[in-house]
Short mmCIF file of C-alpha atoms and ligand atoms in Angstrom, two decimals:
data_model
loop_
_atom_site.label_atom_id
_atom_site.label_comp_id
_atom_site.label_asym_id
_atom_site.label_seq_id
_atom_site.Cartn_x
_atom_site.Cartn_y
_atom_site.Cartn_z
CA UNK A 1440 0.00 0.00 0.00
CA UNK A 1441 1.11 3.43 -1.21
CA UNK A 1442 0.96 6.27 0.99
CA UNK A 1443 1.74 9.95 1.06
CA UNK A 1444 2.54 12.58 2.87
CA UNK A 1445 1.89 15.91 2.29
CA UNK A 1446 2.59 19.42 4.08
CA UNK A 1447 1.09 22.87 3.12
CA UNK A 1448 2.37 26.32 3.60
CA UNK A 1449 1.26 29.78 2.41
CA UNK A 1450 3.20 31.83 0.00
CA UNK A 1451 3.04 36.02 0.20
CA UNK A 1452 4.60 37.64 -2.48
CA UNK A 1453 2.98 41.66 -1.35
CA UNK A 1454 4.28 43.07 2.30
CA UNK A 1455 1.30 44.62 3.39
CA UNK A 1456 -0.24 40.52 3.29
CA UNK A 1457 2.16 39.78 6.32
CA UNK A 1458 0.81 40.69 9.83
CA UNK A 1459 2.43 44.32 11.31
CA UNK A 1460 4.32 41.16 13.75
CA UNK A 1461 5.68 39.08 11.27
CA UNK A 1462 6.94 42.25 9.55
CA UNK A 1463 9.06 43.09 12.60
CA UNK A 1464 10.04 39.62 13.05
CA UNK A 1465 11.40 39.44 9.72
CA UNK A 1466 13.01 42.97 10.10
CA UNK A 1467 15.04 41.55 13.15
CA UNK A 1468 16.05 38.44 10.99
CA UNK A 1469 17.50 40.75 8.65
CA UNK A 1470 19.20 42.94 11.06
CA UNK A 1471 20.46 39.92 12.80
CA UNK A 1472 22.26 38.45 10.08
CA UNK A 1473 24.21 41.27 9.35
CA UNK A 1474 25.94 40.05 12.80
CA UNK A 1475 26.60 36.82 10.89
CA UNK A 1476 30.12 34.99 11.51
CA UNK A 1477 30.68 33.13 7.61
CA UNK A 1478 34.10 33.88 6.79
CA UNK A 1479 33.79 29.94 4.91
CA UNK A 1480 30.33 30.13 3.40
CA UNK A 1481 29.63 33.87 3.25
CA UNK A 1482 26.50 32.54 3.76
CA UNK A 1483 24.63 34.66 6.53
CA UNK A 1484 21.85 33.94 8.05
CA UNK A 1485 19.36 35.84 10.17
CA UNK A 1486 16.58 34.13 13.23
CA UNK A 1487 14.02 36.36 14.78
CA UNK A 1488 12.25 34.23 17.44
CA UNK A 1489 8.72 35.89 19.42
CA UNK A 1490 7.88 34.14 22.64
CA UNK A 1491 4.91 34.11 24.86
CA UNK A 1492 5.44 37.32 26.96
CA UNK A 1493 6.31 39.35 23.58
CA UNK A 1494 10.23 39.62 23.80
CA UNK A 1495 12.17 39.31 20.75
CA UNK A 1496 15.48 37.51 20.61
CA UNK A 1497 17.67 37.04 17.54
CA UNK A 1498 20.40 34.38 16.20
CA UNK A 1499 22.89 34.72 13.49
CA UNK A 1500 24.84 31.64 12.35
CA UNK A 1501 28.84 31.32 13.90
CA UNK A 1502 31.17 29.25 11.93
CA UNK A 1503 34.55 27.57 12.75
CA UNK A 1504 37.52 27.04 10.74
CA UNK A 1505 36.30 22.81 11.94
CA UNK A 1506 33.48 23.19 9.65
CA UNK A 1507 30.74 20.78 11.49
CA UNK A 1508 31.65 23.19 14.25
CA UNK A 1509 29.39 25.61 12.93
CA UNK A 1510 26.26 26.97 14.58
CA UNK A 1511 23.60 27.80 12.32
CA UNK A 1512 21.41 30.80 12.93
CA UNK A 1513 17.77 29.04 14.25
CA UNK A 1514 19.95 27.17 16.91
CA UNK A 1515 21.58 30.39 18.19
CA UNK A 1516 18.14 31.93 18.79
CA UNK A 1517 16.32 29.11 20.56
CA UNK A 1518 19.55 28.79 22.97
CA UNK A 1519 19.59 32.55 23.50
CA UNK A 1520 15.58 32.66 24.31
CA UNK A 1521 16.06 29.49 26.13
CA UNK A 1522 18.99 31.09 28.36
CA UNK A 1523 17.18 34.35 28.51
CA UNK A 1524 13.81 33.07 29.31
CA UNK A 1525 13.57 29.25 30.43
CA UNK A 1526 9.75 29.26 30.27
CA UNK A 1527 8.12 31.36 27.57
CA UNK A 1528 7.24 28.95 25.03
CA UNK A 1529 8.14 30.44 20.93
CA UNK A 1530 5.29 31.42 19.05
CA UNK A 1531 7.01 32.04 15.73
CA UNK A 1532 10.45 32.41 14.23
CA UNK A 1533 11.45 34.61 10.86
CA UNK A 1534 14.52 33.51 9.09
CA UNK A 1535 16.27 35.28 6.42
CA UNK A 1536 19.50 34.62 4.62
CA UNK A 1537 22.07 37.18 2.10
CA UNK A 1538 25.11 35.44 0.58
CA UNK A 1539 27.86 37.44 -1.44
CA UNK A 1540 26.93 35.33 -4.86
CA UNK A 1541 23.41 34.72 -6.24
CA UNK A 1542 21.26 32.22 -4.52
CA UNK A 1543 18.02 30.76 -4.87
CA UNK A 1544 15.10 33.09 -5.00
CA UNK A 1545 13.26 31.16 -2.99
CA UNK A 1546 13.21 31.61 0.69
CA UNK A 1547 15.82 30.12 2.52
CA UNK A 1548 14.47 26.62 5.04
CA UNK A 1549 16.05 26.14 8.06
CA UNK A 1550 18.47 22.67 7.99
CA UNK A 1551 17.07 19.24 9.43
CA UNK A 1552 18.88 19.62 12.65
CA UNK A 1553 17.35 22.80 13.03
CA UNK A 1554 14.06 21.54 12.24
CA UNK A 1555 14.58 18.73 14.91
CA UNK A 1556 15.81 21.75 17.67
CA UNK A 1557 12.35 23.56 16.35
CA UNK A 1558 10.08 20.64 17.24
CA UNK A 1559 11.72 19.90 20.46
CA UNK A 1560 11.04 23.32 21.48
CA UNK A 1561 7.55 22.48 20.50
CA UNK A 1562 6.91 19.38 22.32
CA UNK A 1563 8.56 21.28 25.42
CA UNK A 1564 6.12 23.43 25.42
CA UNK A 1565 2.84 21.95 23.85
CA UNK A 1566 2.66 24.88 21.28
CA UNK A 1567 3.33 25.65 17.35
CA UNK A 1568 6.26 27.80 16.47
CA UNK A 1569 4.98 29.80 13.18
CA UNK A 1570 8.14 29.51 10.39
CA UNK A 1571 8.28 32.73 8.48
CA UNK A 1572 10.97 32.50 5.76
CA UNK A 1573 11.39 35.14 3.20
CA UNK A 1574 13.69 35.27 0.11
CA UNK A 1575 15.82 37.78 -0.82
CA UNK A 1576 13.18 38.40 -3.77
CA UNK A 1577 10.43 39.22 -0.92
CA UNK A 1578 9.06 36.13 -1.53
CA UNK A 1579 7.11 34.75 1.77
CA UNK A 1580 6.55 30.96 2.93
CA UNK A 1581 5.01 30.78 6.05
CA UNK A 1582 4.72 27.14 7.68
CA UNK A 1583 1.96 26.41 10.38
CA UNK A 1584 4.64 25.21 12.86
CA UNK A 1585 8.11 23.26 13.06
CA UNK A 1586 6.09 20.27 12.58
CA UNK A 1587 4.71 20.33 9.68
CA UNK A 1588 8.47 21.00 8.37
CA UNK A 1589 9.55 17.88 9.56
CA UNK A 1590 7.03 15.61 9.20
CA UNK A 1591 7.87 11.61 10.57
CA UNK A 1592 10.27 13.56 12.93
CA UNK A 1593 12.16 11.22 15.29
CA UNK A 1594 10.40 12.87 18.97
CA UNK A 1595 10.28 12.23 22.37
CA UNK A 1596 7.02 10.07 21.79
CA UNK A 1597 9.14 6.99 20.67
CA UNK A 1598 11.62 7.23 24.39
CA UNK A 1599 8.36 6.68 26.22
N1 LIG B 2982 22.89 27.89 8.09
C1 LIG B 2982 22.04 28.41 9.04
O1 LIG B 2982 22.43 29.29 9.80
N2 LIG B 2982 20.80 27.92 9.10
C2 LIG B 2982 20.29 26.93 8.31
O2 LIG B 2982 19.19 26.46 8.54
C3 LIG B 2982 21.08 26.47 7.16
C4 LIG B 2982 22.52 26.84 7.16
C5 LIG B 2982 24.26 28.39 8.04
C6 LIG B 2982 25.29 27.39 8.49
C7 LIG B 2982 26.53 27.85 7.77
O3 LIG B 2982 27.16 28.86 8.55
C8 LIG B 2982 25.99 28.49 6.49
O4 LIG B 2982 24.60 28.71 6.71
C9 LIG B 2982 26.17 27.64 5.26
O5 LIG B 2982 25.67 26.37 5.45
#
């Protein structure tokens, strides 16, 4: 027996179809990456995470001459809001990305591992983290949650 899965996510293309929130969020994201450590890639990318009690944190990705070393940018800003504030649960995360050649003018996904860090913090805290990614074309996705980026994700459910 065949079987399928599918996931859905809504594309924007105009600004003024993106919530006056995910507009800041995705301003942060591309202020963030400008902080960017890619002296290998020159690859930067920006994270712009909102949690429960409003506060904004960012995350840019940090590389290391030890390549798997580096840190992309969705991992620095779920540590940072986890070390800032253990218990506010993340309601969405923007992620934006500039490289010093041309690149795909689609928006940029966060990796698997990031995905994986993404649903963890979802489990954690019984909630959806919105995924706002937007292209360096202005070109919007915007996923439901972490989940539904990684779907058959390997999750706490199968330790139990
Ligand atoms: N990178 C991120 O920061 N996030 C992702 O989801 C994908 C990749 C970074 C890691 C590395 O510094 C550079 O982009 C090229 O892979």
């Amino acid at each position: 027996m065949k079987k399928e899965i599918s996931i859905s996510f809504i594309e924007i293309s105009a600004p003024d179809e993106l919530t006056a929130m995910q507009q800041t969020l995705l301003e942060r994201a591309n202020q963030a990456l400008e902080t960017a450590y890619a002296p290998y890639s020159h690859f930067q990318v920006g994270a712009a995470v909102l949690l429960e009690n409003g506060e904004i944190l960012t995350g840019s990705n940090m590389e290391n001459a030890s390549y798997p070393l580096c840190i992309c940018a969705e991992h620095v800003a779920i540590s940072r809001a986890h070390a800032t504030y253990p218990d506010q649960a993340i309601k969405s995360m923007a992620i934006t990305a500039k490289a010093d050649k041309p690149f795909s003018e689609n928006p940029v996904p966060p990796c698997g591992a990031c995905r994986q860090i993404i649903i963890e913090s979802e489990q954690r805290f019984q909630n959806d983290m919105e995924i706002i990614l937007q292209g360096h074309s202005g070109k919007t996705w915007i996923f439901p949650s972490g989940k539904s980026l990684l779907p058959l994700s390997f999750d706490s459910k199968y330790l139990k």
